[in-house]
GROMACS .gro file of C-alpha atoms in nm:
model
  271
    1MET     CA    1  -1.786   1.518  -3.098
    2GLU     CA    2  -1.564   1.811  -3.201
    3ARG     CA    3  -1.537   1.956  -3.556
    4VAL     CA    4  -1.181   2.048  -3.662
    5HIS     CA    5  -1.010   2.140  -3.993
    6ASP     CA    6  -0.771   1.909  -4.176
    7ALA     CA    7  -0.421   2.062  -4.196
    8GLN     CA    8  -0.363   1.956  -4.561
    9TRP     CA    9  -0.696   2.013  -4.738
   10GLY     CA   10  -0.861   2.261  -4.505
   11GLU     CA   11  -1.174   2.047  -4.500
   12PRO     CA   12  -1.368   1.995  -4.177
   13THR     CA   13  -1.328   1.655  -4.011
   14ILE     CA   14  -1.480   1.498  -3.704
   15LYS     CA   15  -1.271   1.431  -3.392
   16SER     CA   16  -1.413   1.189  -3.136
   17ASP     CA   17  -1.426   1.295  -2.770
   18THR     CA   18  -1.453   0.938  -2.648
   19PHE     CA   19  -1.215   0.991  -2.357
   20LEU     CA   20  -1.395   1.306  -2.241
   21GLU     CA   21  -1.729   1.131  -2.267
   22GLN     CA   22  -1.603   0.839  -2.062
   23GLN     CA   23  -1.464   1.081  -1.803
   24ARG     CA   24  -1.797   1.261  -1.779
   25LYS     CA   25  -1.982   0.932  -1.741
   26ALA     CA   26  -1.743   0.826  -1.464
   27ASP     CA   27  -1.794   1.158  -1.284
   28ASP     CA   28  -2.171   1.129  -1.317
   29ARG     CA   29  -2.157   0.774  -1.181
   30ASP     CA   30  -1.950   0.892  -0.885
   31ARG     CA   31  -2.196   1.170  -0.807
   32GLU     CA   32  -2.487   0.927  -0.824
   33GLU     CA   33  -2.314   0.682  -0.588
   34LEU     CA   34  -2.236   0.957  -0.336
   35ALA     CA   35  -2.587   1.102  -0.365
   36ARG     CA   36  -2.727   0.757  -0.286
   37LEU     CA   37  -2.519   0.768   0.036
   38GLY     CA   38  -2.641   1.119   0.118
   39LYS     CA   39  -2.308   1.287   0.033
   40LYS     CA   40  -2.193   1.545  -0.221
   41GLN     CA   41  -1.881   1.510  -0.434
   42VAL     CA   42  -1.641   1.801  -0.372
   43LEU     CA   43  -1.302   1.650  -0.464
   44LYS     CA   44  -1.165   1.597  -0.813
   45ARG     CA   45  -1.049   1.243  -0.890
   46ASN     CA   46  -0.703   1.239  -1.047
   47PHE     CA   47  -0.601   0.874  -1.024
   48GLY     CA   48  -0.650   0.622  -1.303
   49PHE     CA   49  -0.625   0.246  -1.290
   50MET     CA   50  -0.245   0.225  -1.329
   51SER     CA   51  -0.177   0.503  -1.079
   52MET     CA   52  -0.410   0.337  -0.825
   53LEU     CA   53  -0.230   0.007  -0.886
   54GLY     CA   54   0.101   0.182  -0.824
   55PHE     CA   55  -0.043   0.338  -0.508
   56SER     CA   56  -0.157  -0.006  -0.390
   57CYS     CA   57   0.190  -0.154  -0.447
   58THR     CA   58   0.343   0.140  -0.260
   59MET     CA   59   0.113   0.094   0.038
   60LEU     CA   60   0.157  -0.282   0.063
   61ALA     CA   61   0.528  -0.299  -0.037
   62THR     CA   62   0.504  -0.675   0.013
   63TRP     CA   63   0.838  -0.799  -0.113
   64GLU     CA   64   1.013  -0.489   0.024
   65GLY     CA   65   0.867  -0.554   0.370
   66LEU     CA   66   0.968  -0.920   0.360
   67LEU     CA   67   1.320  -0.825   0.253
   68ILE     CA   68   1.355  -0.596   0.554
   69LEU     CA   69   1.191  -0.813   0.822
   70PHE     CA   70   1.259  -1.171   0.712
   71VAL     CA   71   1.527  -1.210   0.983
   72GLN     CA   72   1.260  -1.201   1.251
   73GLY     CA   73   1.072  -1.490   1.093
   74LEU     CA   74   1.393  -1.678   1.017
   75THR     CA   75   1.498  -1.656   1.383
   76ASN     CA   76   1.158  -1.746   1.524
   77GLY     CA   77   1.009  -2.011   1.300
   78GLY     CA   78   1.297  -2.087   1.067
   79PRO     CA   79   1.274  -2.148   0.691
   80ALA     CA   80   0.958  -2.355   0.721
   81GLY     CA   81   0.804  -2.096   0.950
   82LEU     CA   82   0.867  -1.825   0.692
   83VAL     CA   83   0.703  -2.027   0.413
   84TYR     CA   84   0.395  -2.138   0.604
   85GLY     CA   85   0.365  -1.806   0.786
   86TYR     CA   86   0.358  -1.625   0.454
   87LEU     CA   87   0.082  -1.853   0.323
   88LEU     CA   88  -0.118  -1.808   0.643
   89SER     CA   89  -0.082  -1.429   0.628
   90TRP     CA   90  -0.180  -1.431   0.260
   91ILE     CA   91  -0.498  -1.630   0.327
   92GLY     CA   92  -0.598  -1.392   0.607
   93THR     CA   93  -0.526  -1.087   0.390
   94VAL     CA   94  -0.733  -1.224   0.101
   95ALA     CA   95  -1.024  -1.280   0.340
   96VAL     CA   96  -1.000  -0.918   0.456
   97PHE     CA   97  -0.969  -0.794   0.097
   98ILE     CA   98  -1.281  -0.981  -0.013
   99SER     CA   99  -1.490  -0.851   0.276
  100MET     CA  100  -1.377  -0.490   0.238
  101ALA     CA  101  -1.412  -0.501  -0.140
  102GLU     CA  102  -1.774  -0.608  -0.099
  103LEU     CA  103  -1.838  -0.325   0.148
  104ALA     CA  104  -1.662  -0.075  -0.080
  105SER     CA  105  -1.881  -0.180  -0.372
  106MET     CA  106  -2.192  -0.133  -0.157
  107ALA     CA  107  -2.088   0.205  -0.015
  108PRO     CA  108  -1.795   0.357  -0.209
  109THR     CA  109  -1.698   0.635   0.030
  110SER     CA  110  -1.361   0.743   0.163
  111SER     CA  111  -1.506   0.734   0.516
  112GLY     CA  112  -1.436   0.364   0.501
  113GLN     CA  113  -1.468   0.147   0.806
  114TYR     CA  114  -1.651   0.381   1.041
  115HIS     CA  115  -1.912   0.454   0.773
  116TRP     CA  116  -1.967   0.083   0.711
  117VAL     CA  117  -1.996   0.016   1.084
  118ALA     CA  118  -2.257   0.292   1.109
  119MET     CA  119  -2.449   0.124   0.826
  120LEU     CA  120  -2.442  -0.231   0.960
  121ALA     CA  121  -2.426  -0.202   1.339
  122PRO     CA  122  -2.742  -0.216   1.554
  123ARG     CA  123  -2.906   0.121   1.607
  124SER     CA  124  -2.854   0.104   1.983
  125CYS     CA  125  -2.474   0.104   1.963
  126ARG     CA  126  -2.417   0.239   1.613
  127ASN     CA  127  -2.269   0.574   1.712
  128PHE     CA  128  -2.034   0.430   1.974
  129LEU     CA  129  -1.902   0.152   1.751
  130SER     CA  130  -1.857   0.388   1.456
  131TYR     CA  131  -1.670   0.639   1.677
  132LEU     CA  132  -1.449   0.363   1.818
  133THR     CA  133  -1.377   0.220   1.473
  134GLY     CA  134  -1.286   0.561   1.335
  135TRP     CA  135  -1.033   0.634   1.607
  136LEU     CA  136  -0.881   0.287   1.589
  137THR     CA  137  -0.839   0.334   1.213
  138VAL     CA  138  -0.672   0.673   1.260
  139ALA     CA  139  -0.439   0.525   1.522
  140GLY     CA  140  -0.351   0.246   1.279
  141TRP     CA  141  -0.272   0.497   1.004
  142GLN     CA  142  -0.044   0.693   1.236
  143ALA     CA  143   0.136   0.378   1.352
  144PHE     CA  144   0.178   0.266   0.990
  145VAL     CA  145   0.330   0.600   0.887
  146ALA     CA  146   0.557   0.604   1.192
  147SER     CA  147   0.682   0.252   1.126
  148GLY     CA  148   0.746   0.328   0.758
  149CYS     CA  149   0.941   0.646   0.838
  150TYR     CA  150   1.140   0.463   1.106
  151LEU     CA  151   1.231   0.177   0.873
  152CYS     CA  152   1.333   0.410   0.590
  153GLY     CA  153   1.536   0.631   0.824
  154THR     CA  154   1.724   0.341   0.982
  155LEU     CA  155   1.781   0.184   0.639
  156ILE     CA  156   1.944   0.506   0.522
  157GLN     CA  157   2.156   0.507   0.837
  158GLY     CA  158   2.255   0.144   0.771
  159LEU     CA  159   2.364   0.233   0.417
  160ILE     CA  160   2.577   0.515   0.557
  161VAL     CA  161   2.743   0.271   0.797
  162LEU     CA  162   2.804   0.029   0.508
  163GLN     CA  163   2.964   0.292   0.284
  164HIS     CA  164   3.156   0.484   0.551
  165PRO     CA  165   3.322   0.248   0.804
  166HIS     CA  166   3.450   0.541   1.011
  167TYR     CA  167   3.100   0.679   1.066
  168SER     CA  168   2.988   0.651   1.429
  169PRO     CA  169   2.606   0.613   1.436
  170ALA     CA  170   2.411   0.786   1.711
  171LEU     CA  171   2.051   0.745   1.818
  172TRP     CA  172   1.967   1.106   1.736
  173HIS     CA  173   2.087   1.050   1.380
  174GLY     CA  174   1.814   0.789   1.331
  175THR     CA  175   1.556   1.027   1.480
  176PHE     CA  176   1.667   1.305   1.247
  177LEU     CA  177   1.640   1.074   0.945
  178PHE     CA  178   1.295   0.964   1.067
  179TRP     CA  179   1.169   1.323   1.054
  180ALA     CA  180   1.345   1.385   0.723
  181VAL     CA  181   1.157   1.093   0.564
  182ALA     CA  182   0.828   1.218   0.714
  183ALA     CA  183   0.891   1.569   0.577
  184PHE     CA  184   0.971   1.421   0.236
  185GLY     CA  185   0.634   1.243   0.234
  186VAL     CA  186   0.449   1.560   0.341
  187PHE     CA  187   0.621   1.755   0.061
  188PHE     CA  188   0.505   1.509  -0.206
  189ASN     CA  189   0.149   1.500  -0.073
  190THR     CA  190   0.112   1.878  -0.055
  191VAL     CA  191   0.346   2.078  -0.279
  192VAL     CA  192   0.356   1.836  -0.575
  193SER     CA  193   0.030   1.654  -0.511
  194ARG     CA  194  -0.085   1.713  -0.870
  195ALA     CA  195   0.200   1.493  -0.994
  196LEU     CA  196   0.116   1.204  -0.758
  197PRO     CA  197  -0.057   0.989  -1.026
  198GLN     CA  198   0.254   1.003  -1.245
  199ILE     CA  199   0.480   0.939  -0.947
  200GLU     CA  200   0.275   0.636  -0.845
  201GLY     CA  201   0.304   0.501  -1.199
  202MET     CA  202   0.683   0.531  -1.183
  203ILE     CA  203   0.687   0.361  -0.844
  204LEU     CA  204   0.488   0.072  -0.992
  205VAL     CA  205   0.761   0.025  -1.254
  206LEU     CA  206   1.031   0.035  -0.985
  207HIS     CA  207   0.830  -0.208  -0.772
  208VAL     CA  208   0.807  -0.467  -1.051
  209PHE     CA  209   1.160  -0.437  -1.190
  210GLY     CA  210   1.312  -0.404  -0.844
  211PHE     CA  211   1.158  -0.737  -0.746
  212PHE     CA  212   1.345  -0.917  -1.023
  213ALA     CA  213   1.661  -0.711  -0.966
  214ILE     CA  214   1.671  -0.844  -0.608
  215LEU     CA  215   1.533  -1.194  -0.665
  216ILE     CA  216   1.758  -1.304  -0.953
  217PRO     CA  217   2.094  -1.232  -0.780
  218LEU     CA  218   1.969  -1.391  -0.456
  219VAL     CA  219   1.855  -1.709  -0.630
  220TYR     CA  220   2.169  -1.734  -0.844
  221LEU     CA  221   2.440  -1.633  -0.594
  222SER     CA  222   2.309  -1.746  -0.256
  223PRO     CA  223   2.394  -2.093  -0.119
  224HIS     CA  224   2.124  -2.353  -0.186
  225VAL     CA  225   1.986  -2.608   0.060
  226SER     CA  226   1.763  -2.910   0.019
  227SER     CA  227   1.386  -2.879  -0.009
  228GLN     CA  228   1.357  -3.070   0.317
  229ASP     CA  229   1.542  -2.792   0.501
  230VAL     CA  230   1.318  -2.531   0.345
  231PHE     CA  231   0.980  -2.693   0.412
  232THR     CA  232   1.037  -2.896   0.729
  233ARG     CA  233   1.299  -2.713   0.936
  234PHE     CA  234   1.160  -2.500   1.218
  235LEU     CA  235   1.378  -2.289   1.448
  236ASN     CA  236   1.327  -2.135   1.791
  237GLY     CA  237   1.612  -1.887   1.805
  238GLY     CA  238   1.432  -1.665   2.054
  239GLY     CA  239   1.424  -1.936   2.319
  240TRP     CA  240   1.045  -1.935   2.355
  241PRO     CA  241   0.876  -2.209   2.561
  242THR     CA  242   0.723  -2.384   2.258
  243GLN     CA  243   0.786  -2.400   1.886
  244GLY     CA  244   0.431  -2.288   1.816
  245LEU     CA  245   0.478  -1.969   2.018
  246SER     CA  246   0.805  -1.903   1.837
  247PHE     CA  247   0.627  -1.945   1.503
  248PHE     CA  248   0.362  -1.687   1.591
  249VAL     CA  249   0.625  -1.441   1.716
  250GLY     CA  250   0.805  -1.471   1.381
  251LEU     CA  251   0.474  -1.432   1.200
  252ILE     CA  252   0.485  -1.057   1.272
  253GLY     CA  253   0.728  -1.001   0.985
  254ASN     CA  254   0.499  -1.169   0.732
  255VAL     CA  255   0.196  -0.983   0.865
  256PHE     CA  256   0.377  -0.650   0.835
  257ALA     CA  257   0.442  -0.718   0.466
  258PHE     CA  258   0.064  -0.734   0.406
  259LEU     CA  259  -0.033  -0.426   0.606
  260GLY     CA  260  -0.225  -0.158   0.420
  261THR     CA  261  -0.531  -0.342   0.289
  262SER     CA  262  -0.773  -0.123   0.487
  263LYS     CA  263  -0.616   0.195   0.350
  264LEU     CA  264  -0.634   0.064  -0.007
  265ALA     CA  265  -1.005  -0.005   0.017
  266THR     CA  266  -1.078   0.351   0.127
  267HIS     CA  267  -0.803   0.575  -0.013
  268THR     CA  268  -0.838   0.446  -0.368
  269LEU     CA  269  -1.200   0.561  -0.360
  270GLN     CA  270  -1.066   0.916  -0.333
  271GLY     CA  271  -0.863   0.874  -0.656
   0.00000   0.00000   0.00000
């Protein structure tokens, strides 16, 4: 509690420090959890619930990923393949989320998967499996960043082609845009890292409103087909030997839209 003076009467009043008390309790709880794991807290947590939610939406970018890569599933699998592939990917993602959420509640550390493997694996192979898991996770992070930068760079190049018909695209242009997007991400995570919670909150707003800004025109203006075509029509535009193989090839687009669950379970613990 903090004692202050009323501006009108000059009499002392009491101002509640509820927020500061809650923050101190949260910090104490974090230190206790890390001490239980044999670690010491050295980083300051800046992210709140809404900023972490915005960060999660940014990492997953589910509807944005589907909007970019739906052609792959539409070619290999067709309309029905897209619908059932999305449901299958969602079920698998929920299973992963539940498992990792349970592990994160047991051992809330940013070390993530390799720490959990070291906890649960047999003593005889604990170090090897933890080392292998750590490097596989790092390789996955790098591939995820590379794919995101590539998609954003080529999307920018596609917009340039759309707006300037006389523009002649070259392969090195896409590479240059790839590195420009990567540098933009590094700038935000280093120079203006203190503003990241606010930026993630703004991205959450864009994520929600952008979904409806894209969905409503598509539903209203696009040609409509029967429900039978949507739920029963499978396509094999890639010429694969079987329809089942074509379906699983097209499933990659739906799976990409759900990538990022492992990073959410660990990176949000650093918030």
